[in-house]
Coordinates of C-alpha atoms in Angstrom, one line a residue:
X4 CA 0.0 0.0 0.0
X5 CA 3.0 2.6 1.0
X6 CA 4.6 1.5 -2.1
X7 CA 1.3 2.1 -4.2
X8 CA 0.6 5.9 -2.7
X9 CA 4.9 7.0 -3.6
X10 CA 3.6 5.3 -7.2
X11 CA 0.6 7.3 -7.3
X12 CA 2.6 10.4 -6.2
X13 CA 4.9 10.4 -8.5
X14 CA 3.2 9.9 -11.3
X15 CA 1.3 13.1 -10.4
X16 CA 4.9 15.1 -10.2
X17 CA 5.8 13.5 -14.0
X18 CA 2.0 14.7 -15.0
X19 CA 2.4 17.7 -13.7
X20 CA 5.8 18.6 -15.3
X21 CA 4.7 17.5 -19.0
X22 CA 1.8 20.0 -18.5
X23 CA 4.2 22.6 -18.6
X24 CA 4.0 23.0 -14.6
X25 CA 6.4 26.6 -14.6
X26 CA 9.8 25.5 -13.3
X27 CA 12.1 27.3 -11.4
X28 CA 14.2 28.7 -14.2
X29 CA 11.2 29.8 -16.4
X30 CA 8.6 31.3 -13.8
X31 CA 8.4 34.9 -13.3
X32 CA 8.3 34.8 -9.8
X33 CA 11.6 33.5 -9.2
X34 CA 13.9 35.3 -11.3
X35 CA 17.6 34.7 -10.4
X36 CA 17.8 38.8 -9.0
X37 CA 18.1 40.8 -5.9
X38 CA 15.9 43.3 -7.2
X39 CA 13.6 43.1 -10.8
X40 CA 11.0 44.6 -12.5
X41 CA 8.7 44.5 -15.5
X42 CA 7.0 47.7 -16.4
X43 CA 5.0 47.9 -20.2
X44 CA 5.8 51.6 -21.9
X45 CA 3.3 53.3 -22.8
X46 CA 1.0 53.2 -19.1
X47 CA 3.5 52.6 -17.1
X48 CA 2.0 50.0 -15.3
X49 CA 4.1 47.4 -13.7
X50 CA 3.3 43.9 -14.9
X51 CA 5.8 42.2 -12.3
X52 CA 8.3 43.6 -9.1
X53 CA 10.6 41.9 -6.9
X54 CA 12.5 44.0 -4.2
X55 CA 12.5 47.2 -6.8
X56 CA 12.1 50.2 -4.2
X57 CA 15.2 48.5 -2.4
X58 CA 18.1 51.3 -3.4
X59 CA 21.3 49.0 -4.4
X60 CA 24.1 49.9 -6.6
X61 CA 23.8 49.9 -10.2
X62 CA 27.1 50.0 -12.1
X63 CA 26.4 50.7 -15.8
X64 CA 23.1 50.7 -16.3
X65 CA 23.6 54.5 -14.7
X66 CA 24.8 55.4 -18.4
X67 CA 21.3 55.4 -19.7
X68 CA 21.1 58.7 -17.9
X69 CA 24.8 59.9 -19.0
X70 CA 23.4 59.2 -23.1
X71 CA 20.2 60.9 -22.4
X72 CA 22.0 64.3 -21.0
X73 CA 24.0 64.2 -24.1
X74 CA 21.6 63.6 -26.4
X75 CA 19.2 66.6 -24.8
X76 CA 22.0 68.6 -24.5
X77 CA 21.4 70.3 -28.1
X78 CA 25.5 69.4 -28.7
X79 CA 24.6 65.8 -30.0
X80 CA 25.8 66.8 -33.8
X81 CA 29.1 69.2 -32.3
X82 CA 32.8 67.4 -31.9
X83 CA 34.3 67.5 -28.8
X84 CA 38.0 66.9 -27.8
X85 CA 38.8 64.0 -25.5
X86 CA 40.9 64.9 -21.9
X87 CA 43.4 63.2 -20.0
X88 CA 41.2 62.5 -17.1
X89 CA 39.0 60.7 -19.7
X90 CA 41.2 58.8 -20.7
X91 CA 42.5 57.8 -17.8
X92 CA 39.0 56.2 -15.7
X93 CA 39.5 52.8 -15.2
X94 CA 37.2 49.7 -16.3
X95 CA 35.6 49.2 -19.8
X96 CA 36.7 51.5 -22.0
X97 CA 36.5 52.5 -26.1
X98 CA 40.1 53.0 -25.9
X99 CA 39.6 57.0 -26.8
X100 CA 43.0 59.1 -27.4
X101 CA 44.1 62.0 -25.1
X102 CA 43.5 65.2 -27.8
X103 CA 41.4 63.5 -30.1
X104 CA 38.6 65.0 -31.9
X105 CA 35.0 63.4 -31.2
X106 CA 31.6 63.7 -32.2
X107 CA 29.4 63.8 -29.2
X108 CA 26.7 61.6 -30.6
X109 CA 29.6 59.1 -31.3
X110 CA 30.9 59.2 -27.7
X111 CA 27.3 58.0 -27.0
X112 CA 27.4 54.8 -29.0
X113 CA 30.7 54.0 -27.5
X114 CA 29.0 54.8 -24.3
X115 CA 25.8 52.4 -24.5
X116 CA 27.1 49.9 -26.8
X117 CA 30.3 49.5 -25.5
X118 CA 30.1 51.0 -22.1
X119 CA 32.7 52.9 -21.9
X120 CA 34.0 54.8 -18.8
X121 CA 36.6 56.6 -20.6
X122 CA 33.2 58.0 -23.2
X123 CA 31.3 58.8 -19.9
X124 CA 33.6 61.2 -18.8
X125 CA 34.5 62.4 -22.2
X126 CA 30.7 63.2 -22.4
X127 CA 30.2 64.9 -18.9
X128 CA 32.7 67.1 -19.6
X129 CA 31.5 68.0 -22.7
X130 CA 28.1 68.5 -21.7
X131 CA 28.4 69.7 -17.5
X132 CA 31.5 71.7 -17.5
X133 CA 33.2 69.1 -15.4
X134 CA 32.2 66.1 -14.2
X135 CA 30.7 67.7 -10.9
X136 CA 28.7 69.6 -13.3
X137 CA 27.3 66.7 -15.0
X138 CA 25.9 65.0 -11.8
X139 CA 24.1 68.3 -10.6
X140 CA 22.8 67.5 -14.0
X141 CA 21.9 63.9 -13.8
X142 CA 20.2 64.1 -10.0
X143 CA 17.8 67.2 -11.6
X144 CA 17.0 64.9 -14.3
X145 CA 16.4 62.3 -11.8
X146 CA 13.8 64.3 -9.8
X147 CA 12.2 65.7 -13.1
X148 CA 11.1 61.9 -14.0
X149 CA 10.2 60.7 -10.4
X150 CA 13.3 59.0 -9.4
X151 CA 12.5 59.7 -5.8
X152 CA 15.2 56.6 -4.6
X153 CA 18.5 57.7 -6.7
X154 CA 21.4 59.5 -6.2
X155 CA 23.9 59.9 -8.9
X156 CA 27.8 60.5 -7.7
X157 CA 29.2 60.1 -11.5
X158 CA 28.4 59.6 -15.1
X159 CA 29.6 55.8 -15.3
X160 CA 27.6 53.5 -12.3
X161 CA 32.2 52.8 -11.1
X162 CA 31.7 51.7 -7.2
X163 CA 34.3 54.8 -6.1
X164 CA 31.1 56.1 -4.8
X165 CA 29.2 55.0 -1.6
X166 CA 26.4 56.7 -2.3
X167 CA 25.8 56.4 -6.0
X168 CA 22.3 54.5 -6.1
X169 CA 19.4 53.9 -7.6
X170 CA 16.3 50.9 -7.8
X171 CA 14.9 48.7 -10.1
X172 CA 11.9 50.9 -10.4
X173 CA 13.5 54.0 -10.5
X174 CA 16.0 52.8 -13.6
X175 CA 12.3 51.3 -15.1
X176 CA 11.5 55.3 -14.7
X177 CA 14.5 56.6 -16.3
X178 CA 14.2 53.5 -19.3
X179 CA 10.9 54.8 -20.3
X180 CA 11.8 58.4 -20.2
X181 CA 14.5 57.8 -22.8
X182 CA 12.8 55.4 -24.8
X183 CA 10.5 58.5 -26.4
X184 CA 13.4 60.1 -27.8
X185 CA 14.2 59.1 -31.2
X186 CA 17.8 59.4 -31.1
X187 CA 18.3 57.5 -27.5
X188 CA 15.9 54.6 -28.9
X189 CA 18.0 54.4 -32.1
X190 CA 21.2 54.5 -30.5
X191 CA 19.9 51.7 -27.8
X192 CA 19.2 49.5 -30.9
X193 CA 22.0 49.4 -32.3
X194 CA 23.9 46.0 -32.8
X195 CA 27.1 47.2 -34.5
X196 CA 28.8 51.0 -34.9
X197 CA 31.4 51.6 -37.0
X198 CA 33.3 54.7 -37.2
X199 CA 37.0 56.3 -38.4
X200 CA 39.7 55.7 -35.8
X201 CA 41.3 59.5 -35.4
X202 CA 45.2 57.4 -35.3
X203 CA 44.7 54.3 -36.9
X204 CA 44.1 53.1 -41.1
X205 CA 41.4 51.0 -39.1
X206 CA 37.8 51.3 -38.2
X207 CA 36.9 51.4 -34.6
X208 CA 33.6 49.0 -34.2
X209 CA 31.7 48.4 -31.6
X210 CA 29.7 45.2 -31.3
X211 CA 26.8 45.9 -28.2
X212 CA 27.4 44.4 -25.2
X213 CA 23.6 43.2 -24.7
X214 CA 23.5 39.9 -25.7
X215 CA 18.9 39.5 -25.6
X216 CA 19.4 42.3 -28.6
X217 CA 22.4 40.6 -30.5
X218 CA 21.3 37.2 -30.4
X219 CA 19.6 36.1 -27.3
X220 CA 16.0 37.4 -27.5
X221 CA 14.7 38.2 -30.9
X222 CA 11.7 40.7 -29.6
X223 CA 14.7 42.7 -27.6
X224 CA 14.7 46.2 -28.9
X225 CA 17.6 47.7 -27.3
X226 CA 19.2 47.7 -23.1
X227 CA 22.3 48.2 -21.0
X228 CA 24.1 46.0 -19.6
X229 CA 26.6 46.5 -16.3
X230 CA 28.6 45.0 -13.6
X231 CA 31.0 45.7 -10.9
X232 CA 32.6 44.2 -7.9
X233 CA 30.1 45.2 -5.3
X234 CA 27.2 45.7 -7.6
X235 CA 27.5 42.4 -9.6
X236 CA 25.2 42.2 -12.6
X237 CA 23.0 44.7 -14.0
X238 CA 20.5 44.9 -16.8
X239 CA 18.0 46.8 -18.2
X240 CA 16.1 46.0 -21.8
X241 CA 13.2 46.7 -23.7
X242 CA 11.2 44.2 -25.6
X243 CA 8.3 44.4 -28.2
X244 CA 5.8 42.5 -29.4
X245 CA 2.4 42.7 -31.0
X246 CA 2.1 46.8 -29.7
X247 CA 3.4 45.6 -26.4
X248 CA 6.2 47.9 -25.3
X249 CA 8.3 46.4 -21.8
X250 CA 11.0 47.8 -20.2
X251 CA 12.9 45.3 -17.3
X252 CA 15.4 46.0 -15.2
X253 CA 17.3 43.3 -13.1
X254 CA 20.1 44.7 -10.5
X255 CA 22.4 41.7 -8.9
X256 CA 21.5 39.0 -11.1
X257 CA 23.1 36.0 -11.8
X258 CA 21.0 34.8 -14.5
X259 CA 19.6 38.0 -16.1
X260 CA 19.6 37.1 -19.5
X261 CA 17.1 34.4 -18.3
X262 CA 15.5 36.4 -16.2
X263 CA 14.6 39.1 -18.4
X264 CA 13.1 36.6 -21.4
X265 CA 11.5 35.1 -18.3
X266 CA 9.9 38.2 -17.7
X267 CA 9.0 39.3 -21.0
X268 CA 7.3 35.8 -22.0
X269 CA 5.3 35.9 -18.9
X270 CA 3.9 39.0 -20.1
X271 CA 3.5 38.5 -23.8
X272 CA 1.6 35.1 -23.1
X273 CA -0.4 36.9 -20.4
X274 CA -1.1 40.6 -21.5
X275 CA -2.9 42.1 -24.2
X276 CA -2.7 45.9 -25.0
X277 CA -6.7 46.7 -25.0
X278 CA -7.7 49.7 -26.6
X279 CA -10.3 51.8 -24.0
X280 CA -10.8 55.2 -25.9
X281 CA -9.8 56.3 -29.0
X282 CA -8.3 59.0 -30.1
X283 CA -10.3 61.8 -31.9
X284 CA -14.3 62.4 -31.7
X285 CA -16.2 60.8 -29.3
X286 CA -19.5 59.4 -29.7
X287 CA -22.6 59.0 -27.8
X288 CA -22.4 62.3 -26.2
X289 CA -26.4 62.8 -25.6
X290 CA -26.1 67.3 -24.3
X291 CA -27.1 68.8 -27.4
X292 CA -24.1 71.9 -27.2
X293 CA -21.8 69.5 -26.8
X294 CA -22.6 67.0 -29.8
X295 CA -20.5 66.5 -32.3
X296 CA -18.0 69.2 -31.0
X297 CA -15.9 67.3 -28.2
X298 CA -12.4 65.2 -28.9
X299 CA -9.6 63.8 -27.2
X300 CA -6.4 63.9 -28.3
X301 CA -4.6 60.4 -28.0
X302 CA -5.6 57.0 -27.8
X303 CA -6.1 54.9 -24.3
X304 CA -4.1 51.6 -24.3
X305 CA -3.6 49.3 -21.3
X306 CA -2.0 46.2 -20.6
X307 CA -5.0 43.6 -19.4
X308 CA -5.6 40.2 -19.1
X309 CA -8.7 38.8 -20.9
X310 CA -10.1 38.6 -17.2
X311 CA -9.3 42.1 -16.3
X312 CA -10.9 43.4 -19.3
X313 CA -14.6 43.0 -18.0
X314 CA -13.4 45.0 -14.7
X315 CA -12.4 48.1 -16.9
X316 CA -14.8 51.0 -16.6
X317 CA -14.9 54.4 -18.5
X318 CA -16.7 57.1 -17.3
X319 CA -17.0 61.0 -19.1
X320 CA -17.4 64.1 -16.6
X321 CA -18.0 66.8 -18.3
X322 CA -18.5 70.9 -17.4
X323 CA -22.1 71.5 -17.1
X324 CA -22.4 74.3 -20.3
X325 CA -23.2 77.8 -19.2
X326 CA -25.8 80.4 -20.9
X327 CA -23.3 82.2 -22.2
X328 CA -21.6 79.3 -24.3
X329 CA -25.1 78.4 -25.5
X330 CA -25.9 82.0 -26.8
X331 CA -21.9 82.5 -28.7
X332 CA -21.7 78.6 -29.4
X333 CA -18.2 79.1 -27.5
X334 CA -16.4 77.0 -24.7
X335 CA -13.3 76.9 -22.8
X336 CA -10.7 74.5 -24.7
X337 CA -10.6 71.6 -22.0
X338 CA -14.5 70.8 -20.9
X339 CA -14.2 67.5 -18.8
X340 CA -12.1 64.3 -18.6
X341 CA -12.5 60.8 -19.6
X342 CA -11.5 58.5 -16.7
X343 CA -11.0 55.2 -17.3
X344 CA -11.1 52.5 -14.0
X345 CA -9.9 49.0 -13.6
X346 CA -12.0 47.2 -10.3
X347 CA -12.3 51.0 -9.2
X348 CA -9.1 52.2 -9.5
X349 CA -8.0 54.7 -11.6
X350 CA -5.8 53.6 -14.4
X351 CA -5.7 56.9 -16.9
X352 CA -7.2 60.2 -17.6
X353 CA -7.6 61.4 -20.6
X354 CA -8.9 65.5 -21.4
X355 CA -12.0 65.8 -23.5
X356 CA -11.7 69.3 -25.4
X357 CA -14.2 70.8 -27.2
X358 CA -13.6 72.2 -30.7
X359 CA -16.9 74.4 -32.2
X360 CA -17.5 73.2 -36.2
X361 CA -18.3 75.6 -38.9
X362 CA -22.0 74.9 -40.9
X363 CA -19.7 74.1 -43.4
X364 CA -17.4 71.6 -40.9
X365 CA -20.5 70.4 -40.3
X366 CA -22.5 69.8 -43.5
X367 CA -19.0 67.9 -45.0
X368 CA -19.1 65.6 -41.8
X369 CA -23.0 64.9 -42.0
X370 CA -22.4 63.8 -45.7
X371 CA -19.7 61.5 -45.3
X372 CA -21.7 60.0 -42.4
X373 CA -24.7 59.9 -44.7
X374 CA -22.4 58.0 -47.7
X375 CA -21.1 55.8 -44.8
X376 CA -24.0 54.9 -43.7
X377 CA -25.6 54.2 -47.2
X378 CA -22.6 52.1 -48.6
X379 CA -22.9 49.5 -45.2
X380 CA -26.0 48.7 -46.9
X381 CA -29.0 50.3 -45.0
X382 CA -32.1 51.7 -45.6
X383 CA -32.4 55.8 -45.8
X384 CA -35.7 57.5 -45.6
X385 CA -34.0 60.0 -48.6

């Protein structure tokens, strides 16, 4: 009988594995670091966290704010000339030359792809004065995006200061600030750069150090990798697929390549980006002034699961319209808000502006609802 209940016991463990029972490498819940998180672009929501208010140290991945200063700096396109205190900083370096002559923007691929010290302080120089002038620069940045747990102490993440910090969510904050600028996103995605060496017949090239965006990870879109002695691994990525934008951010990782596809196919197989308003006129809008004349201005995506779509409510509050905008057909530009609420929380809000039409605005619209409505195939009393 004893022998017949470990039988039936494990059978149910084999069973339970060749159902695709989540192991321990593979589950999103027990990624390999300290601190982790999973936040999707566009709302900002976290899909998955693990420690990421604790502040740690962050080696590298602290030059995603070093290429963003530059790159906002309005010197992006202007040549520099490299210092012999650049040159000099330890660590990983793009092997610059004491008096050479640099684009900026090409400091910053050396920087990101690379991860080179030596381009850090090449570019805080450049762009702060000094490098004391470039961390005032990077902590107001910091508290611009809402990096309320991080303190910057230099433009490279090197452990030569104690109090140069920052967490997983914070780094998330700082990913998806960059990621809307054009240049940073390009520059993030690169493989390979190639450009002339300012001594050499050879071309310096620069393979990126992330390995999810070189051959790892084929939805990877771009990331920075980092390590030191006392910090150990860092990463952070992006991934997209089907509209879904992720950032992730591991800090003392072991495994983080695994950890961040873990992440990211956790996500993917278990979010949808559901559209809950759309951008441009809305409809159904039953007060006769208002008809016809109100808009908003972008569309309202959100990361849900198919369950959590039925919990998602939208709700339009709008200005009760006075006499006086009834007698001039006039209104103030912003006339109420479109809330949108997941099991009663607020998850966006959107303003609802209203835009008065012309007879004319208004005679073209009526037609091509009129042809619309004629070419579906129904009936018209005309």
């Amino acid at each position: 009988m004893k022998r017949s209940k470990k039988s039936i016991i494990y059978l149910f463990i084999v069973l339970l594995c060749l159902s695709g029972w989540p192991s321990t490498s593979s589950a999103a819940g027990s990624v390999s670091a300290h601190s982790a998180i999973l936040m999707e672009q566009k709302s900002g929501r976290v899909l998955y966290a693990k420690n990421a208010d604790q502040v740690s140290r962050i080696a590298s991945i602290t030059k995603i704010m070093t290429a963003i200063l530059a790159i906002e700096s309005g010197k992006i396109n202007k040549t520099v000339t490299v210092s012999h205190s650049a040159v000099g900083v330890e660590g990983s370096s793009v092997y610059l030359v004491e008096g050479e002559k640099i684009k900026l923007k090409d400091l910053v691929y050396g920087l990101m792809l690379r991860s080179g010290n030596d381009a850090a302080v090449a570019i805080a120089e450049a762009v702060g004065g000094s490098e004391d002038g470039f961390v005032y620069l990077m902590n107001k940045k910091a508290e611009e995006i809402g990096m309320t747990n991080t303190t910057f102490q230099n433009p490279h993440g090197l452990d030569d200061h104690e109090n140069h910090r920052s967490t997983a969510h914070d780094m998330a904050l700082l990913m998806r600030y960059a990621m809307n600028n054009k240049i940073f996103k390009e520059i993030s995605g690169t493989k390979v750069y190639r450009m002339k060496h300012p001594e050499e017949k050879w071309d310096r090239v620069w393979k990126n150090k992330n390995k999810l965006l070189t051959t790892l990870y084929a939805y990877c879109t771009g990331g920075k990798t980092g390590y030191t002695k006392l910090a150990k691994r860092t990463l952070v990525t992006t991934a997209t697929k089907d509209g879904m934008d992720l950032i992730a951010v591991t800090i003392n990782a072991p495994d983080d390549w695994n950890d961040h596809i873990s992440m990211y196919e956790n996500a993917f197989d278990k979010y949808d980006m559901t559209s809950l308003a759309a951008k441009g006129e809305l409809a159904d809008i039953k007060d006769s002034f208002y008809k016809d004349q109100l808009y908003i201005k972008r569309n309202v995506v959100y990361p849900l699961t198919k369950k959590e779509q039925s919990s998602v409510e939208v709700k339009t509050t709008l200005i009760q319209p006075k006499k006086q905008w009834k007698e001039t057909g006039e209104a103030p530009n912003v006339v109420g808000k479109l809330d949108i609420y997941r099991s009663g929380e607020t998850i966006d809000s959107v303003p609802i502006y209203f835009e008065k039409q012309s007879e004319q605005q208004k005679g073209f619209f009526d037609k091509v609802k009129r042809l619309m409505f004629i070419q579906s195939g129904a009936k018209t009393d005309g």
